[in-house]
Amino acid sequence: MPALPREFYDRDTTLVARELLGKLLVHRLGDETRIGRIVETEAYLGPHDLAAHSARGLTERTRVMFGPPGHAYVYLIYGMHHCFNVVTQAEGHASAVLIRALEPVQSLSLRAQGPGLLCKAMAIDRSHNGVDLCGASLYITAEQNPPPLRIVRRPRIGVDYAGVWARRLLRFYIARNPHVSKP
């Protein structure tokens, strides 16, 4: 299962967020490989998007977001939960897609519904910040012959502070999938 090419990520963030649905997130951990199907995402469109971390400009925390596409942006929220994002678009654009929920495929014994639970189930933490997702240990791949998907658009979760940006339909999930997180 080869990693998606960098060109996949070097496109419009909203398009990438939609097209990540149904793809497989793979994390190779020594003798174990954990795999989950991506069933929910949120798009963060860059510094003009008041819900994006990059809205505060280039900082040590957001440096990866400003870098080249196809890298992991992993951060800690509330001092206890990790969140996994994929950097999109051209270097300097500072946009990313948050992966919100996974459907278990292989070796996922914990729930992966919600960004914090997803990272815990996939053993993703701050040490993965900046990892090249076109590599061999943590990556996203496409299934052969995936089923057709019905995609639902809704406002993002937990960004009420962002004003009108909180109401933008930038959360995407697979309709009727039982593994989608609960807002």
Coordinates of N, CA, C and O in Angstrom, one line a residue:
M1 N 0.8 -1.2 0.0 CA 0.0 0.0 0.0 C 0.9 1.2 0.0 O 1.4 1.6 1.0
P2 N 1.1 1.9 -1.2 CA 2.0 3.0 -1.2 C 1.3 4.3 -0.6 O 0.1 4.4 -0.7
A3 N 2.1 5.2 -0.1 CA 1.6 6.5 0.4 C 1.1 7.3 -0.7 O 1.6 7.2 -1.9
L4 N 0.1 8.1 -0.4 CA -0.4 9.1 -1.4 C 0.8 10.0 -1.8 O 1.6 10.4 -0.9
P5 N 0.9 10.4 -3.0 CA 2.0 11.3 -3.5 C 1.8 12.7 -2.9 O 0.7 13.1 -2.6
R6 N 2.9 13.5 -2.9 CA 2.8 14.8 -2.4 C 1.8 15.7 -3.2 O 1.2 16.6 -2.6
E7 N 1.7 15.4 -4.4 CA 0.8 16.2 -5.3 C -0.7 16.1 -4.8 O -1.5 17.0 -5.0
F8 N -1.0 15.0 -4.1 CA -2.4 14.9 -3.6 C -2.6 16.0 -2.5 O -3.7 16.6 -2.5
Y9 N -1.6 16.3 -1.7 CA -1.8 17.3 -0.7 C -1.6 18.8 -1.2 O -2.0 19.7 -0.5
D10 N -0.9 18.9 -2.3 CA -0.6 20.2 -2.8 C -1.7 20.7 -3.7 O -1.6 21.1 -4.9
R11 N -2.9 20.8 -3.1 CA -4.1 21.2 -3.8 C -5.0 22.0 -2.8 O -4.7 22.1 -1.6
D12 N -6.1 22.5 -3.3 CA -7.1 23.2 -2.5 C -7.4 22.3 -1.2 O -7.8 21.1 -1.3
T13 N -7.4 23.0 -0.1 CA -7.6 22.3 1.2 C -9.0 21.7 1.4 O -9.1 20.5 1.9
T14 N -10.0 22.3 0.9 CA -11.3 21.8 1.0 C -11.5 20.5 0.2 O -12.1 19.5 0.6
L15 N -10.9 20.5 -1.0 CA -10.9 19.4 -1.9 C -10.1 18.2 -1.2 O -10.6 17.1 -1.2
V16 N -9.0 18.5 -0.7 CA -8.2 17.4 0.0 C -9.0 16.9 1.2 O -9.1 15.6 1.4
A17 N -9.7 17.7 2.0 CA -10.4 17.3 3.1 C -11.5 16.3 2.7 O -11.8 15.3 3.3
R18 N -12.2 16.6 1.6 CA -13.3 15.7 1.0 C -12.7 14.4 0.5 O -13.2 13.3 0.8
E19 N -11.5 14.5 -0.2 CA -11.0 13.3 -0.9 C -10.2 12.5 0.1 O -9.9 11.3 -0.3
L20 N -9.9 12.9 1.3 CA -9.3 12.1 2.3 C -10.3 11.0 2.9 O -9.9 10.0 3.4
L21 N -11.6 11.4 2.8 CA -12.6 10.4 3.3 C -12.5 9.1 2.5 O -12.4 9.1 1.3
G22 N -12.5 8.0 3.3 CA -12.4 6.7 2.7 C -10.9 6.2 2.5 O -10.7 5.0 2.3
K23 N -10.0 7.1 2.6 CA -8.6 6.7 2.6 C -8.1 6.1 3.9 O -8.8 6.2 4.9
L24 N -7.0 5.4 3.9 CA -6.5 4.7 5.0 C -5.4 5.4 5.7 O -4.4 5.7 5.0
L25 N -5.4 5.6 7.0 CA -4.3 6.1 7.7 C -3.6 4.9 8.3 O -4.2 4.1 8.9
V26 N -2.3 4.9 8.0 CA -1.4 3.7 8.4 C -0.3 4.2 9.3 O 0.4 5.2 9.0
H27 N -0.1 3.5 10.4 CA 1.0 3.8 11.3 C 1.7 2.5 11.6 O 1.2 1.6 12.2
R28 N 2.9 2.4 11.1 CA 3.8 1.2 11.4 C 4.5 1.4 12.7 O 5.3 2.3 12.8
L29 N 4.3 0.5 13.6 CA 5.0 0.6 14.9 C 5.7 -0.7 15.2 O 5.2 -1.6 15.8
G30 N 6.9 -0.8 14.7 CA 7.7 -2.0 14.8 C 7.0 -3.2 14.2 O 6.8 -3.2 13.0
D31 N 6.6 -4.2 15.0 CA 6.0 -5.4 14.4 C 4.5 -5.2 14.2 O 3.8 -6.1 13.6
E32 N 3.9 -4.1 14.7 CA 2.5 -3.9 14.6 C 2.2 -2.8 13.5 O 2.9 -1.8 13.5
T33 N 1.1 -3.0 12.8 CA 0.7 -1.9 11.9 C -0.8 -1.6 12.2 O -1.6 -2.5 12.2
R34 N -1.0 -0.3 12.6 CA -2.4 0.1 12.8 C -2.9 0.8 11.6 O -2.3 1.7 11.0
I35 N -4.2 0.5 11.3 CA -4.8 1.1 10.1 C -6.2 1.5 10.4 O -7.0 0.7 11.0
G36 N -6.6 2.7 10.0 CA -8.0 3.1 10.2 C -8.5 3.9 8.9 O -7.7 4.5 8.3
R37 N -9.7 3.7 8.6 CA -10.3 4.4 7.4 C -10.8 5.7 7.9 O -11.5 5.9 8.9
I38 N -10.4 6.8 7.2 CA -10.7 8.1 7.5 C -12.2 8.4 7.2 O -12.6 8.2 6.0
V39 N -13.0 8.7 8.2 CA -14.4 8.9 8.0 C -14.9 10.3 8.3 O -16.1 10.7 8.0
E40 N -14.0 11.2 8.8 CA -14.4 12.5 9.2 C -13.2 13.5 9.1 O -12.1 13.1 9.7
T41 N -13.3 14.6 8.5 CA -12.2 15.6 8.4 C -12.8 17.0 8.6 O -14.0 17.2 8.5
E42 N -11.9 18.0 8.9 CA -12.2 19.4 8.9 C -11.1 20.1 8.2 O -9.9 19.9 8.4
A43 N -11.5 21.1 7.3 CA -10.5 21.9 6.6 C -10.2 23.2 7.3 O -11.2 23.9 7.8
Y44 N -9.0 23.6 7.4 CA -8.5 24.9 8.0 C -7.7 25.6 6.9 O -6.7 25.1 6.4
L45 N -8.2 26.7 6.4 CA -7.8 27.3 5.1 C -6.7 28.3 5.1 O -6.4 28.9 4.1
G46 N -6.0 28.5 6.2 CA -4.8 29.4 6.2 C -5.0 30.6 7.1 O -6.0 30.7 7.9
P47 N -4.1 31.5 7.1 CA -4.1 32.6 8.0 C -5.4 33.5 8.0 O -5.7 34.1 9.0
H48 N -6.1 33.5 6.9 CA -7.3 34.3 6.8 C -8.5 33.6 7.5 O -9.5 34.2 7.9
D49 N -8.4 32.3 7.8 CA -9.4 31.5 8.5 C -9.2 31.7 10.0 O -8.2 31.2 10.5
L50 N -10.1 32.4 10.6 CA -9.9 32.7 12.1 C -9.9 31.5 13.0 O -9.6 31.6 14.1
A51 N -10.3 30.3 12.5 CA -10.3 29.1 13.3 C -9.0 28.3 13.1 O -8.8 27.4 13.9
A52 N -8.2 28.7 12.2 CA -6.9 28.0 11.9 C -5.9 28.5 12.9 O -5.8 29.7 13.2
H53 N -5.0 27.6 13.3 CA -3.9 28.1 14.2 C -3.0 29.1 13.4 O -2.4 29.9 14.1
S54 N -2.9 29.0 12.1 CA -2.1 29.9 11.3 C -2.6 31.3 11.3 O -1.9 32.3 10.9
A55 N -3.9 31.6 11.8 CA -4.4 32.9 11.9 C -3.6 33.8 12.8 O -3.6 35.0 12.7
R56 N -2.8 33.2 13.7 CA -2.0 34.0 14.6 C -0.6 34.2 14.1 O 0.3 34.7 14.7
G57 N -0.4 33.7 12.8 CA 0.9 33.9 12.1 C 1.9 32.8 12.4 O 1.5 31.8 13.0
L58 N 3.1 32.9 11.9 CA 4.1 31.9 12.0 C 4.6 31.9 13.4 O 5.2 32.9 13.9
T59 N 4.5 30.8 14.1 CA 5.0 30.6 15.5 C 5.8 29.3 15.5 O 5.7 28.5 14.5
E60 N 6.4 29.0 16.6 CA 7.1 27.7 16.7 C 6.0 26.6 16.6 O 6.3 25.5 15.9
R61 N 4.8 26.7 17.1 CA 3.8 25.7 17.1 C 3.3 25.5 15.6 O 3.1 24.4 15.2
T62 N 3.1 26.6 14.9 CA 2.6 26.5 13.5 C 3.6 26.4 12.4 O 3.2 26.3 11.2
R63 N 4.8 26.3 12.7 CA 5.9 26.3 11.7 C 5.6 25.2 10.7 O 5.8 25.4 9.5
V64 N 5.2 24.0 11.1 CA 4.9 22.9 10.2 C 3.8 23.3 9.2 O 3.9 22.9 8.0
M65 N 2.8 24.0 9.7 CA 1.7 24.4 8.8 C 2.2 25.3 7.6 O 1.6 25.2 6.6
F66 N 3.2 26.1 7.9 CA 3.7 27.0 6.9 C 4.7 26.3 5.9 O 5.2 26.8 5.0
G67 N 5.0 25.0 6.2 CA 6.0 24.3 5.4 C 5.3 23.6 4.2 O 4.2 23.9 3.8
P68 N 6.1 22.7 3.6 CA 5.6 22.1 2.4 C 4.4 21.1 2.7 O 4.2 20.6 3.8
P69 N 3.6 20.9 1.7 CA 2.4 20.0 1.9 C 2.8 18.5 2.1 O 3.9 18.1 1.7
G70 N 1.9 17.7 2.6 CA 2.2 16.3 2.8 C 2.9 16.0 4.1 O 3.5 14.9 4.2
H71 N 2.9 16.9 5.1 CA 3.6 16.6 6.4 C 2.5 16.6 7.5 O 1.5 17.2 7.3
A72 N 2.8 15.9 8.6 CA 1.9 15.9 9.7 C 2.1 17.1 10.6 O 3.2 17.5 10.9
Y73 N 1.0 17.7 11.0 CA 0.9 18.8 11.9 C 0.2 18.2 13.1 O -1.0 18.0 13.1
V74 N 1.0 18.0 14.2 CA 0.4 17.3 15.4 C 0.6 18.3 16.6 O 1.7 18.8 16.8
Y75 N -0.4 18.6 17.3 CA -0.4 19.5 18.4 C -1.2 19.0 19.6 O -2.0 18.0 19.4
L76 N -0.9 19.6 20.7 CA -1.6 19.2 22.0 C -2.6 20.2 22.3 O -2.4 21.4 22.3
I77 N -3.9 19.8 22.7 CA -4.9 20.7 23.1 C -5.3 20.3 24.5 O -5.2 19.2 24.9
Y78 N -5.7 21.4 25.3 CA -6.1 21.2 26.7 C -5.0 20.5 27.5 O -5.3 19.9 28.6
G79 N -3.8 20.5 27.0 CA -2.7 19.9 27.8 C -2.7 18.4 27.9 O -1.9 17.8 28.6
M80 N -3.6 17.8 27.1 CA -3.8 16.3 27.3 C -4.1 15.6 26.0 O -3.9 14.4 26.0
H81 N -4.7 16.2 25.0 CA -5.1 15.5 23.8 C -4.3 15.9 22.6 O -4.2 17.1 22.3
H82 N -3.8 14.9 21.8 CA -3.1 15.3 20.5 C -4.1 15.3 19.4 O -5.2 14.6 19.4
C83 N -3.8 16.1 18.4 CA -4.6 16.2 17.2 C -3.7 16.1 16.0 O -2.6 16.7 16.0
F84 N -4.2 15.3 15.0 CA -3.4 15.0 13.8 C -4.0 15.7 12.6 O -5.2 15.5 12.3
N85 N -3.2 16.4 11.9 CA -3.6 17.2 10.7 C -2.6 16.9 9.6 O -1.4 16.5 9.9
V86 N -3.0 17.1 8.4 CA -2.1 17.0 7.2 C -2.0 18.4 6.6 O -3.0 19.0 6.4
V87 N -0.8 18.8 6.3 CA -0.6 20.1 5.7 C -0.9 20.0 4.3 O -0.5 19.1 3.6
T88 N -1.6 21.1 3.8 CA -2.0 21.1 2.4 C -1.6 22.4 1.7 O -1.1 23.3 2.3
Q89 N -1.7 22.4 0.4 CA -1.4 23.5 -0.5 C 0.1 23.9 -0.4 O 0.9 23.2 0.2
A90 N 0.5 24.9 -1.1 CA 1.9 25.3 -1.3 C 2.5 25.7 0.0 O 1.8 26.2 0.9
E91 N 3.8 25.6 0.0 CA 4.6 26.0 1.2 C 4.3 27.5 1.4 O 4.2 28.3 0.5
G92 N 4.1 27.9 2.7 CA 3.8 29.3 3.0 C 2.3 29.6 3.1 O 1.9 30.6 3.7
H93 N 1.5 28.7 2.6 CA 0.0 28.9 2.6 C -0.6 28.7 4.0 O -1.6 29.3 4.4
A94 N 0.0 27.7 4.8 CA -0.4 27.5 6.1 C -1.8 26.9 6.3 O -2.6 27.4 7.2
S95 N -2.2 26.0 5.5 CA -3.5 25.4 5.6 C -3.3 23.9 6.0 O -2.3 23.3 5.7
A96 N -4.3 23.3 6.5 CA -4.2 21.9 6.9 C -5.6 21.2 7.0 O -6.6 22.0 7.1
V97 N -5.7 19.9 7.1 CA -6.9 19.2 7.3 C -6.7 18.4 8.6 O -5.8 17.6 8.7
L98 N -7.7 18.6 9.5 CA -7.7 17.8 10.8 C -8.4 16.5 10.5 O -9.5 16.5 9.9
I99 N -7.8 15.4 10.9 CA -8.4 14.1 10.8 C -9.2 13.9 12.1 O -8.6 13.8 13.1
R100 N -10.5 13.8 12.0 CA -11.4 13.8 13.2 C -11.8 12.4 13.7 O -12.0 12.2 14.8
A101 N -11.9 11.4 12.7 CA -12.4 10.1 13.1 C -12.0 9.0 12.1 O -11.8 9.3 10.9
L102 N -11.8 7.8 12.7 CA -11.4 6.7 11.9 C -12.3 5.5 12.1 O -12.8 5.3 13.3
E103 N -12.5 4.7 11.1 CA -13.2 3.4 11.3 C -12.1 2.4 11.4 O -11.2 2.3 10.5
P104 N -12.1 1.5 12.4 CA -11.0 0.5 12.6 C -10.9 -0.4 11.4 O -12.0 -0.9 10.9
V105 N -9.7 -0.7 10.9 CA -9.5 -1.6 9.9 C -8.5 -2.7 10.4 O -8.8 -3.9 10.2
Q106 N -7.4 -2.3 11.0 CA -6.5 -3.3 11.5 C -5.8 -2.8 12.8 O -5.3 -1.7 12.9
S107 N -5.8 -3.7 13.8 CA -5.0 -3.4 15.1 C -5.5 -2.2 15.8 O -4.6 -1.6 16.5
L108 N -6.7 -1.7 15.7 CA -7.2 -0.6 16.5 C -8.2 -1.1 17.5 O -9.3 -1.4 17.2
S109 N -7.7 -1.2 18.7 CA -8.5 -1.8 19.8 C -9.2 -0.7 20.6 O -10.1 -0.9 21.3
L110 N -8.8 0.6 20.4 CA -9.4 1.7 21.1 C -10.3 2.5 20.1 O -10.0 2.5 18.9
R111 N -11.3 3.2 20.6 CA -12.1 4.0 19.8 C -11.3 5.1 19.1 O -10.4 5.6 19.7
A112 N -11.7 5.5 17.9 CA -11.0 6.6 17.2 C -12.0 7.6 16.7 O -11.8 8.1 15.6
Q113 N -13.0 7.9 17.5 CA -14.0 8.9 17.2 C -13.7 10.2 17.9 O -14.1 10.3 19.1
G114 N -13.1 11.1 17.2 CA -12.7 12.4 17.8 C -11.2 12.5 17.7 O -10.5 11.5 17.8
P115 N -10.7 13.7 17.5 CA -9.2 13.8 17.3 C -8.3 13.3 18.4 O -7.3 12.6 18.1
G116 N -8.7 13.5 19.6 CA -7.9 13.0 20.7 C -7.9 11.4 20.8 O -6.8 10.8 21.0
L117 N -9.1 10.9 20.7 CA -9.2 9.4 20.7 C -8.5 8.8 19.5 O -7.8 7.7 19.6
L118 N -8.6 9.4 18.4 CA -7.9 9.0 17.1 C -6.4 8.9 17.4 O -5.8 7.8 17.1
C119 N -5.8 9.9 17.9 CA -4.3 9.9 18.1 C -3.9 8.9 19.2 O -2.9 8.2 19.0
K120 N -4.7 8.7 20.2 CA -4.4 7.7 21.2 C -4.5 6.3 20.6 O -3.6 5.5 20.7
A121 N -5.5 6.0 19.8 CA -5.7 4.7 19.1 C -4.6 4.4 18.1 O -4.2 3.3 18.0
M122 N -4.1 5.5 17.4 CA -3.1 5.3 16.4 C -1.7 5.5 16.9 O -0.7 5.4 16.2
A123 N -1.5 5.8 18.2 CA -0.2 6.0 18.8 C 0.5 7.2 18.1 O 1.7 7.1 17.8
I124 N -0.3 8.3 17.9 CA 0.3 9.5 17.3 C 0.4 10.5 18.4 O -0.5 10.8 19.2
D125 N 1.6 11.2 18.5 CA 1.8 12.2 19.5 C 2.7 13.3 18.9 O 3.0 13.3 17.7
R126 N 3.1 14.3 19.8 CA 3.9 15.4 19.3 C 5.2 15.0 18.6 O 5.8 15.7 17.8
S127 N 5.7 13.8 18.9 CA 6.9 13.3 18.2 C 6.7 13.1 16.7 O 7.7 13.0 16.0
H128 N 5.5 13.0 16.3 CA 5.1 12.9 14.9 C 4.9 14.2 14.2 O 4.7 14.2 13.0
N129 N 5.0 15.3 14.9 CA 4.9 16.6 14.3 C 6.0 16.8 13.2 O 7.2 16.6 13.5
G130 N 5.6 17.1 12.0 CA 6.6 17.4 10.9 C 6.9 16.1 10.1 O 7.7 16.2 9.2
V131 N 6.4 14.9 10.5 CA 6.7 13.7 9.8 C 6.2 13.8 8.3 O 5.1 14.3 8.1
D132 N 7.0 13.4 7.4 CA 6.7 13.4 6.0 C 5.7 12.2 5.8 O 6.0 11.1 5.9
L133 N 4.5 12.6 5.4 CA 3.4 11.6 5.2 C 3.6 10.8 3.8 O 2.8 9.9 3.5
C134 N 4.6 11.1 3.1 CA 4.9 10.4 1.9 C 6.0 9.3 2.2 O 6.6 8.8 1.3
G135 N 6.3 9.1 3.5 CA 7.3 8.1 3.9 C 6.7 6.8 4.1 O 5.6 6.4 3.5
A136 N 7.3 6.0 5.0 CA 6.9 4.6 5.1 C 6.4 4.2 6.5 O 5.9 3.1 6.7
S137 N 6.5 5.1 7.5 CA 6.0 4.7 8.8 C 4.7 5.3 9.2 O 3.9 4.6 9.8
L138 N 4.4 6.5 8.9 CA 3.1 7.1 9.1 C 2.6 7.8 7.8 O 3.3 8.7 7.3
Y139 N 1.6 7.2 7.2 CA 1.2 7.7 5.9 C -0.3 7.4 5.6 O -1.0 6.7 6.4
I140 N -0.8 8.0 4.5 CA -2.2 7.8 4.1 C -2.1 7.1 2.7 O -1.3 7.5 1.9
T141 N -3.0 6.2 2.5 CA -3.0 5.4 1.2 C -4.4 5.2 0.8 O -5.4 5.4 1.6
A142 N -4.6 4.9 -0.5 CA -5.9 4.7 -1.0 C -6.2 3.2 -1.1 O -5.3 2.4 -1.4
E143 N -7.4 2.8 -0.9 CA -7.8 1.4 -1.0 C -8.1 1.1 -2.5 O -8.5 2.0 -3.3
Q144 N -7.9 -0.1 -2.9 CA -8.3 -0.5 -4.2 C -9.8 -0.7 -4.3 O -10.4 -1.3 -3.3
N145 N -10.4 -0.2 -5.3 CA -11.8 -0.4 -5.5 C -12.7 0.1 -4.3 O -13.5 -0.7 -3.7
P146 N -12.5 1.4 -3.9 CA -13.3 1.8 -2.7 C -14.7 2.0 -3.1 O -15.1 2.2 -4.3
P147 N -15.6 1.8 -2.1 CA -17.1 2.0 -2.4 C -17.4 3.4 -2.6 O -16.7 4.3 -2.1
P148 N -18.5 3.7 -3.3 CA -18.9 5.1 -3.5 C -19.3 5.7 -2.1 O -19.8 5.0 -1.3
L149 N -19.0 7.0 -1.9 CA -19.3 7.6 -0.6 C -20.3 8.7 -0.8 O -20.3 9.4 -1.7
R150 N -21.2 8.8 0.2 CA -22.1 10.0 0.3 C -21.5 10.9 1.4 O -21.4 10.4 2.5
I151 N -21.1 12.1 1.0 CA -20.4 13.0 2.0 C -21.3 14.0 2.5 O -22.1 14.7 1.7
V152 N -21.3 14.3 3.8 CA -22.1 15.3 4.5 C -21.2 16.5 4.8 O -20.0 16.2 5.2
R153 N -21.7 17.7 4.6 CA -20.9 18.9 5.0 C -21.6 19.6 6.2 O -22.8 19.7 6.2
R154 N -20.9 20.0 7.2 CA -21.4 20.6 8.4 C -20.4 21.7 8.8 O -19.2 21.6 8.5
P155 N -20.8 22.5 9.8 CA -19.8 23.4 10.4 C -18.8 22.7 11.2 O -19.1 21.6 11.7
R156 N -17.6 23.2 11.4 CA -16.6 22.6 12.2 C -17.0 22.6 13.7 O -17.9 23.4 14.1
I157 N -16.3 21.8 14.4 CA -16.7 21.6 15.9 C -15.7 22.3 16.7 O -14.5 22.3 16.5
G158 N -16.2 23.0 17.8 CA -15.3 23.6 18.8 C -14.6 24.9 18.4 O -13.6 25.2 19.0
V159 N -15.1 25.6 17.4 CA -14.4 26.8 16.9 C -15.3 28.0 17.0 O -15.2 28.9 16.2
D160 N -16.2 28.1 18.0 CA -17.2 29.2 18.1 C -16.5 30.5 18.2 O -17.1 31.5 17.9
Y161 N -15.3 30.6 18.8 CA -14.5 31.8 18.9 C -14.2 32.5 17.6 O -13.8 33.6 17.5
A162 N -14.3 31.7 16.4 CA -13.9 32.2 15.1 C -14.9 33.0 14.4 O -14.8 33.3 13.2
G163 N -16.0 33.4 15.0 CA -17.0 34.2 14.4 C -17.7 33.5 13.2 O -18.1 32.4 13.3
V164 N -17.7 34.2 12.1 CA -18.4 33.7 10.9 C -17.7 32.4 10.4 O -18.3 31.5 9.8
W165 N -16.4 32.3 10.7 CA -15.6 31.1 10.3 C -16.1 29.8 11.0 O -16.0 28.7 10.5
A166 N -16.8 30.0 12.1 CA -17.3 28.8 12.9 C -18.5 28.2 12.1 O -18.8 27.1 12.3
R167 N -19.2 29.0 11.3 CA -20.4 28.5 10.6 C -20.1 28.0 9.2 O -21.0 27.5 8.6
R168 N -18.9 28.2 8.8 CA -18.5 27.7 7.4 C -18.6 26.2 7.4 O -18.3 25.5 8.3
L169 N -19.1 25.6 6.3 CA -19.3 24.2 6.1 C -18.0 23.5 5.7 O -17.8 23.1 4.6
L170 N -17.1 23.4 6.7 CA -15.8 22.9 6.4 C -15.5 21.5 7.1 O -14.3 21.1 7.2
R171 N -16.5 20.9 7.7 CA -16.4 19.6 8.3 C -17.1 18.6 7.3 O -18.2 18.9 6.8
F172 N -16.4 17.5 7.0 CA -16.9 16.5 6.1 C -16.9 15.2 6.7 O -15.9 14.8 7.4
Y173 N -17.9 14.4 6.5 CA -17.9 13.0 7.0 C -18.8 12.1 6.1 O -19.6 12.6 5.3
I174 N -18.5 10.8 6.2 CA -19.2 9.8 5.5 C -20.6 9.6 6.1 O -20.7 9.3 7.3
A175 N -21.6 9.8 5.3 CA -23.0 9.7 5.8 C -23.3 8.3 6.4 O -22.8 7.3 5.9
R176 N -23.9 8.3 7.5 CA -24.4 7.1 8.2 C -23.3 6.2 8.7 O -23.5 5.1 9.0
N177 N -22.0 6.7 8.7 CA -20.9 5.9 9.2 C -21.0 5.9 10.8 O -20.9 7.0 11.4
P178 N -21.0 4.8 11.4 CA -21.1 4.8 12.9 C -19.9 5.3 13.6 O -19.9 5.4 14.9
H179 N -18.8 5.5 12.9 CA -17.5 5.9 13.6 C -17.3 7.4 13.5 O -16.2 7.8 14.0
V180 N -18.2 8.1 13.0 CA -18.1 9.6 13.0 C -18.2 10.1 14.4 O -19.0 9.6 15.2
S181 N -17.4 11.1 14.8 CA -17.5 11.6 16.1 C -18.8 12.3 16.4 O -19.5 12.7 15.5
K182 N -19.1 12.5 17.7 CA -20.3 13.1 18.1 C -20.0 14.5 18.6 O -19.2 14.7 19.5
P183 N -20.6 15.5 17.9 CA -20.3 16.9 18.3 C -20.8 17.3 19.7 O -21.7 16.6 20.3

